[in-house]
mmCIF file of C-alpha atoms in Angstrom:
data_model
loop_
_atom_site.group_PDB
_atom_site.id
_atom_site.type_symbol
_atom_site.label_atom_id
_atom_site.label_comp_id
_atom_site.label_asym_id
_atom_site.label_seq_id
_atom_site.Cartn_x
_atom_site.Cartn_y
_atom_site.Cartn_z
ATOM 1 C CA UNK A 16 93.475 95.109 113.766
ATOM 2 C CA UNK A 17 94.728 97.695 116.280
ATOM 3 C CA UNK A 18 93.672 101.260 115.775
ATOM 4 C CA UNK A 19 96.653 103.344 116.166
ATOM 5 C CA UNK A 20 96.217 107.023 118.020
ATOM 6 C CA UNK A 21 97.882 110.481 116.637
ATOM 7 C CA UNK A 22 100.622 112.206 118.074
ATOM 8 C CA UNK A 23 99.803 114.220 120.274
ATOM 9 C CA UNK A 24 102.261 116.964 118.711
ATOM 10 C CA UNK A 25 99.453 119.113 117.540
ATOM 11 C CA UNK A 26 101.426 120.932 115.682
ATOM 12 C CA UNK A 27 102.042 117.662 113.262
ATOM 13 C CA UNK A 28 98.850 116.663 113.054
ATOM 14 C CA UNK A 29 97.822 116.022 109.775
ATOM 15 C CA UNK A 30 94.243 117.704 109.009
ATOM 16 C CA UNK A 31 93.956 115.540 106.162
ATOM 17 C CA UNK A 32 94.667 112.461 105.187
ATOM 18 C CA UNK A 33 93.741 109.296 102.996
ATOM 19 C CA UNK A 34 93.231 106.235 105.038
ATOM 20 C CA UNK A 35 96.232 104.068 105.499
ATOM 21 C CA UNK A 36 96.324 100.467 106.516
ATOM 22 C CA UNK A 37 99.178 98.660 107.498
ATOM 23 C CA UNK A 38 99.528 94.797 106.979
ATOM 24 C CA UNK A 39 102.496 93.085 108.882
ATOM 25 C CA UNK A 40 103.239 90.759 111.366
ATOM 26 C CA UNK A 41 102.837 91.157 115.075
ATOM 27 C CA UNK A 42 106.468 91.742 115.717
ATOM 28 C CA UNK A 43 108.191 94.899 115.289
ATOM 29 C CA UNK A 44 110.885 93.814 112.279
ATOM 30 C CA UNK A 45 110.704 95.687 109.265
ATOM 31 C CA UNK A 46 106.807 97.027 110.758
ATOM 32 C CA UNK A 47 108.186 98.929 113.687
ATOM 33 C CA UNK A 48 109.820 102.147 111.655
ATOM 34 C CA UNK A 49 106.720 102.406 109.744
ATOM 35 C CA UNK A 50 104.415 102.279 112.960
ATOM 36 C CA UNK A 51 106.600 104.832 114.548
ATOM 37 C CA UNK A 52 106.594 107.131 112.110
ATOM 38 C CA UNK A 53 103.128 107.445 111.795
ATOM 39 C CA UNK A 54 102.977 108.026 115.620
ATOM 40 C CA UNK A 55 105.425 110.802 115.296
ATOM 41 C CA UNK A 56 103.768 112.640 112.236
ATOM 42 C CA UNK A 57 100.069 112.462 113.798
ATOM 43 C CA UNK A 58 98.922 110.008 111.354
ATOM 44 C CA UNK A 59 95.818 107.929 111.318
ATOM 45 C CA UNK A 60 97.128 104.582 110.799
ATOM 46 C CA UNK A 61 95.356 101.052 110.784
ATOM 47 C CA UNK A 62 98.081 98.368 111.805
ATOM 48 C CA UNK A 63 96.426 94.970 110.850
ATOM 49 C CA UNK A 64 98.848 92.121 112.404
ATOM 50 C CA UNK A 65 98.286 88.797 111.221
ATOM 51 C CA UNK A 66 97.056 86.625 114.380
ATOM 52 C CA UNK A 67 98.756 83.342 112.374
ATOM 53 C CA UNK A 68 101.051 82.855 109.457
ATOM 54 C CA UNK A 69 97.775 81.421 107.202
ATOM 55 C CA UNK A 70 96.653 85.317 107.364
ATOM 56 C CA UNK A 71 98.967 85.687 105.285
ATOM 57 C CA UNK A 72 99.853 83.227 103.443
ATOM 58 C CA UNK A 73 96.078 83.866 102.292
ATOM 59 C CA UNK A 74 97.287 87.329 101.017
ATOM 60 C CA UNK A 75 99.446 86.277 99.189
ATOM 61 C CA UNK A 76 98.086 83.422 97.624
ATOM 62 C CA UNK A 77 95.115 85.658 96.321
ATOM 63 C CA UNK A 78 97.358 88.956 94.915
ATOM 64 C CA UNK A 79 96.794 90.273 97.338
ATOM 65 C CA UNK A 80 100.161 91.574 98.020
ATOM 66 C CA UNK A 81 102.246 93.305 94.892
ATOM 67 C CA UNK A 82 105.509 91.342 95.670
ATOM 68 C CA UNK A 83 104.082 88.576 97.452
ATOM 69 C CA UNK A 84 105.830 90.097 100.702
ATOM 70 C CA UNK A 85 104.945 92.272 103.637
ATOM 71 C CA UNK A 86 104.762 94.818 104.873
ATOM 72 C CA UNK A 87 101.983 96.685 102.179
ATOM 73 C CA UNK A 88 100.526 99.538 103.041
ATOM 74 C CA UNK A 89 97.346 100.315 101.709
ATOM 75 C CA UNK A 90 96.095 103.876 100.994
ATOM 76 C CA UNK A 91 92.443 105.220 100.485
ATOM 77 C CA UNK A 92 91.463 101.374 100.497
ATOM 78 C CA UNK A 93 92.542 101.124 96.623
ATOM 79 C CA UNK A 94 96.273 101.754 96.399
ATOM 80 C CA UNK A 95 98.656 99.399 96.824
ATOM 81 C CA UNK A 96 102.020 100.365 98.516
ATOM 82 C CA UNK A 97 104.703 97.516 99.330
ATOM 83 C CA UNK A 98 108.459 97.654 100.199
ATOM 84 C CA UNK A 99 109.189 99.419 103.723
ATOM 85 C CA UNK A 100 111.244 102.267 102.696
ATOM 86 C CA UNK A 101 109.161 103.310 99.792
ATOM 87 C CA UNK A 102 105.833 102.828 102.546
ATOM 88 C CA UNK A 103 108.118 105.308 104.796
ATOM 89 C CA UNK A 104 109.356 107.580 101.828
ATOM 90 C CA UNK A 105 105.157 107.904 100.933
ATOM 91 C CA UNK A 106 104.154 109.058 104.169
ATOM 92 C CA UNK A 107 106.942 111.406 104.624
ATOM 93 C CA UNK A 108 105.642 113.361 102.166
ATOM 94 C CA UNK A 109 101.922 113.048 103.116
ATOM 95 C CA UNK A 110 103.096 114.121 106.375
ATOM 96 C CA UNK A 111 104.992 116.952 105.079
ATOM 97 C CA UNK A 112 108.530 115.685 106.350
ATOM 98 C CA UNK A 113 110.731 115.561 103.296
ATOM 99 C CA UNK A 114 113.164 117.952 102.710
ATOM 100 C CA UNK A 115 112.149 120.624 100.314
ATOM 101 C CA UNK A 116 115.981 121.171 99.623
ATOM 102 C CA UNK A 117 116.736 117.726 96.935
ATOM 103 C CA UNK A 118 120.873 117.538 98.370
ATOM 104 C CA UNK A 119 119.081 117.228 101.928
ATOM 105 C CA UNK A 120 116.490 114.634 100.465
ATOM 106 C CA UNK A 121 119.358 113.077 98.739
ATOM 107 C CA UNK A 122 120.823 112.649 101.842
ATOM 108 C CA UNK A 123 117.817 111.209 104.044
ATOM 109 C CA UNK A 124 117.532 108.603 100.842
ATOM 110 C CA UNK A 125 121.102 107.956 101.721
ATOM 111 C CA UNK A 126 121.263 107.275 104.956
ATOM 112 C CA UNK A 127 117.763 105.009 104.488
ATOM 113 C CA UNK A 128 119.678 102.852 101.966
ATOM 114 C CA UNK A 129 122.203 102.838 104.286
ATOM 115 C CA UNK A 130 120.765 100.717 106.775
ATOM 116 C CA UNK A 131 119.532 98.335 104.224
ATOM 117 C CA UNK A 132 123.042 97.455 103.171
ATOM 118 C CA UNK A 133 124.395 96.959 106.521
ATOM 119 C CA UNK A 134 121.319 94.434 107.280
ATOM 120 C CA UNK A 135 121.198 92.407 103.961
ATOM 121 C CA UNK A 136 124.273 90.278 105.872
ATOM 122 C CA UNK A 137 121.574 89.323 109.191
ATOM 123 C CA UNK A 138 118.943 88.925 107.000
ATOM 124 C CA UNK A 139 120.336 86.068 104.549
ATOM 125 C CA UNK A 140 121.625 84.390 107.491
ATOM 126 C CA UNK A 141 118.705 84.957 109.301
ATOM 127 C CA UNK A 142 116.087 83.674 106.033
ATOM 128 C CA UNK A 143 118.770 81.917 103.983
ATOM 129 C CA UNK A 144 116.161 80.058 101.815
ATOM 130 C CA UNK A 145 114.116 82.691 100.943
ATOM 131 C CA UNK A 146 117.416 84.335 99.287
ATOM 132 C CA UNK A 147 117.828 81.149 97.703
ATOM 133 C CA UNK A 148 120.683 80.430 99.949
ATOM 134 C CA UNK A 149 121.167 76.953 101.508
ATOM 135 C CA UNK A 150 123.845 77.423 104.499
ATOM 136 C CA UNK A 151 125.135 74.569 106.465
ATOM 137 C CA UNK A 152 125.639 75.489 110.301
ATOM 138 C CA UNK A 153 128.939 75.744 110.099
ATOM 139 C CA UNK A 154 128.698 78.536 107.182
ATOM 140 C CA UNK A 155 126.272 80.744 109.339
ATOM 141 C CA UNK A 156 128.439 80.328 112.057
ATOM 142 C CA UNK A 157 131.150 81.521 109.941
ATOM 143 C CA UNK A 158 129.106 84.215 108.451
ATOM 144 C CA UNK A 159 128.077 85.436 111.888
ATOM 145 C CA UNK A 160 131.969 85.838 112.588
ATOM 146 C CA UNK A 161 132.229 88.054 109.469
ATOM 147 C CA UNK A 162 129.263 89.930 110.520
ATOM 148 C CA UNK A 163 130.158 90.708 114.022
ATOM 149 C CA UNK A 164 134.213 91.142 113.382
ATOM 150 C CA UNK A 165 134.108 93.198 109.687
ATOM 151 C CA UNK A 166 130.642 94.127 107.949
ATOM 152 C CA UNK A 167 128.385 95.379 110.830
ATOM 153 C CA UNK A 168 131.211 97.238 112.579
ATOM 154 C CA UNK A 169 132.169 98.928 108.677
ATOM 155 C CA UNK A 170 128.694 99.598 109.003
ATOM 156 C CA UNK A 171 128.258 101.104 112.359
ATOM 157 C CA UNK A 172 131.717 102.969 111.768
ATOM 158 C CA UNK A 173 130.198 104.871 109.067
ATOM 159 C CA UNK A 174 127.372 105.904 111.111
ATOM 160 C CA UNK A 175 129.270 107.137 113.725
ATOM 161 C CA UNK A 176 130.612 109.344 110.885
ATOM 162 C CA UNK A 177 127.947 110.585 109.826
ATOM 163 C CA UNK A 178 126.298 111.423 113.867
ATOM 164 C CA UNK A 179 129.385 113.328 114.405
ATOM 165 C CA UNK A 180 129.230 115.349 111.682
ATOM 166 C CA UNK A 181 125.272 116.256 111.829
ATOM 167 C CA UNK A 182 124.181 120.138 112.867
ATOM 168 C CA UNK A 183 121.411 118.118 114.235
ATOM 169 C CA UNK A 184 122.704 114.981 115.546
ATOM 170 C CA UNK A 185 119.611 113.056 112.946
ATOM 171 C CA UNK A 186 121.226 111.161 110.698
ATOM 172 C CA UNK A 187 121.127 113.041 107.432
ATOM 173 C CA UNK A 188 121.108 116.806 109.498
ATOM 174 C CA UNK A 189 117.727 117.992 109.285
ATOM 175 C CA UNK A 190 116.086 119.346 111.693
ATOM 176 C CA UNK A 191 113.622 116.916 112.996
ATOM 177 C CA UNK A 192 114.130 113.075 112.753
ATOM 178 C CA UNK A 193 113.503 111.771 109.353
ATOM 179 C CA UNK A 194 113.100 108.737 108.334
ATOM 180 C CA UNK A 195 116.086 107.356 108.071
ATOM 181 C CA UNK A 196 116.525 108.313 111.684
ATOM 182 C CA UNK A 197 113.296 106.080 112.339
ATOM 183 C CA UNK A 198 115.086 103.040 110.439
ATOM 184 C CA UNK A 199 117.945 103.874 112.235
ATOM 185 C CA UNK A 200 116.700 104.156 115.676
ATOM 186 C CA UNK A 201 115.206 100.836 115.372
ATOM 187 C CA UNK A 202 117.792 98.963 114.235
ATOM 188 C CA UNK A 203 120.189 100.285 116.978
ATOM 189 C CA UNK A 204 117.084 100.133 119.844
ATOM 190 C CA UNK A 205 115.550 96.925 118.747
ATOM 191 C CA UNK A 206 116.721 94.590 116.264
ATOM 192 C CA UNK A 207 120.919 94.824 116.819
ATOM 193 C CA UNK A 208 120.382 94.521 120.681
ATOM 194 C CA UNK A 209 117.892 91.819 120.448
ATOM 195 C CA UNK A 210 119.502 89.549 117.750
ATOM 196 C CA UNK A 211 121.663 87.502 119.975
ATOM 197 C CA UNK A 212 121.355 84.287 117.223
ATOM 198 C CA UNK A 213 123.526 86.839 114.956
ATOM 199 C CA UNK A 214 125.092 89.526 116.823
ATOM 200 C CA UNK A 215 127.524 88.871 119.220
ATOM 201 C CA UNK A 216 127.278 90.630 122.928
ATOM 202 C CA UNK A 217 129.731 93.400 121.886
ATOM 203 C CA UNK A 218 128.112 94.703 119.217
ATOM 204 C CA UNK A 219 124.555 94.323 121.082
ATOM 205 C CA UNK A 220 125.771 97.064 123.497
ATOM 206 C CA UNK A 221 126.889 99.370 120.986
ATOM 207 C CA UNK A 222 129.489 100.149 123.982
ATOM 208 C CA UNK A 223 132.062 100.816 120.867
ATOM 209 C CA UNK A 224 129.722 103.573 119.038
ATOM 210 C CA UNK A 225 129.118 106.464 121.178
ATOM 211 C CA UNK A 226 127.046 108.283 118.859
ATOM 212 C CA UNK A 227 125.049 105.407 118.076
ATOM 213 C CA UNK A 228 124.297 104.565 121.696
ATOM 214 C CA UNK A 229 123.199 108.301 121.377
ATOM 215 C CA UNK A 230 121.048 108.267 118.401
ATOM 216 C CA UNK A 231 119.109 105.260 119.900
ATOM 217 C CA UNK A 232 118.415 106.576 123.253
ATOM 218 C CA UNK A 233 117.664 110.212 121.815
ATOM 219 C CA UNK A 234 114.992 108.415 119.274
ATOM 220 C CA UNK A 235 113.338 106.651 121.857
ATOM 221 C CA UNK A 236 113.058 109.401 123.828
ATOM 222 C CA UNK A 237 111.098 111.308 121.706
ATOM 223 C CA UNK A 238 107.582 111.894 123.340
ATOM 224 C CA UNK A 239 105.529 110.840 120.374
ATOM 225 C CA UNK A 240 107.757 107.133 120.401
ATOM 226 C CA UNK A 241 107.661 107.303 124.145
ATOM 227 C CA UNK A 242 103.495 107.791 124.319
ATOM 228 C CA UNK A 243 103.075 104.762 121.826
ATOM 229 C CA UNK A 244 105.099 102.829 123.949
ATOM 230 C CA UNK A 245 103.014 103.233 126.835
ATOM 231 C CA UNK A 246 99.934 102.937 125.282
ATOM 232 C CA UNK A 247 101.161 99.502 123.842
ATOM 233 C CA UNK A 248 101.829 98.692 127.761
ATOM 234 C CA UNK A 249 98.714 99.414 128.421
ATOM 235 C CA UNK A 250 96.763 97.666 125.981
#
């Protein structure tokens, strides 16, 4: 497993905290936001990658793992927490980053489910089986069409929305990133640019969403993601 560092934000450091392991592949996928946001916060996290795919297939095959999936956080080393937006949501609020106002809450919780509709499309073509989805080559292709011509760019659309009408320029308006900026920020900075089996060059360069562009290069910028960065450079 790899140790992961605090922020170095003092001033987000959390004084307290139960212990928190994170189980996951090493790639970033549906790990990265997590990983991130527990750089940004200043909290103590464990990531445990699998070195090979029997890792965990073991976990699962031994309950292991609630839903038989990944990633699971585990808290305290007792609690069990799967599903990557309710991991985030949890450590929001150990951190002390949800909004105390609910409509603002409401709207981070928003914007998080958000992004999961816009990538259910890449993911069944991406895992069709596991959906229970049997697509001939010619169907993906066709689905990749419809992705890249009509449902990402409804998707992305919206977003651009939603940027231009922030206080903030975050997603939902508050203050500091949330995180549905941290989904967000890694969907537009990792996983649209470097999905060239489903997204077409176009939408890789985001050159038709301004604010997106924006949001991506403003999240990475952030001194806590860029410090985590370079330590993983390092390593």
């Amino acid at each position: 497993f790899e140790p992961m560092a605090a922020a170095t934000a003092g001033k987000r450091r959390i004084p307290e905290q139960p212990s928190l392991k994170l189980y996951y592949f090493n790639i970033k996928g549906k790990g990265e936001a997590i990983r991130l946001f527990a750089a940004y916060a200043g909290l103590e996290l464990e990531d445990v990658r699998f070195s090979s795919r029997d890792e965990f297939q073991k976990l699962k095959e031994d309950g292991t793992l609630p839903f038989g999936q990944v990633p699971l956080l585990e808290v305290g080393g007792k609690d069990k927490i799967p599903q990557s937006n309710a991991i985030l949501r949890y450590l929001s609020k150990v951190a002390g980053m949800t909004p105390e106002d609910p409509v603002l809450a409401a709207k981070v919780d928003a914007a998080l489910d958000a992004e999961t509709d816009a990538m259910v499309g890449p993911l069944v073509v991406s895992y069709t089986t596991r959906f229970g989805i049997d697509l001939s080559d010619q169907q993906k292709t066709d689905a990749c069409k419809a992705i890249n011509e009509e449902v990402m760019p409804r998707h992305l659309n919206n977003l651009e929305k939603l940027l231009e009408s922030s206080p903030t320029g975050w997603v939902a308006g508050t203050e500091l990133p949330s995180i549905a900026d941290f989904v967000w920020g890694c969907a537009l900075a990792h996983y649209i640019p470097d999905k060239d089996r489903i997204f077409n060059e176009e939408l890789r360069k985001l050159d038709a969403y301004p604010s997106c562009q924006a949001l991506a290069a403003r999240f990475m910028a952030l001194p806590e993601i860029k410090a985590y960065y370079s330590r993983k450079m390092a390593a």
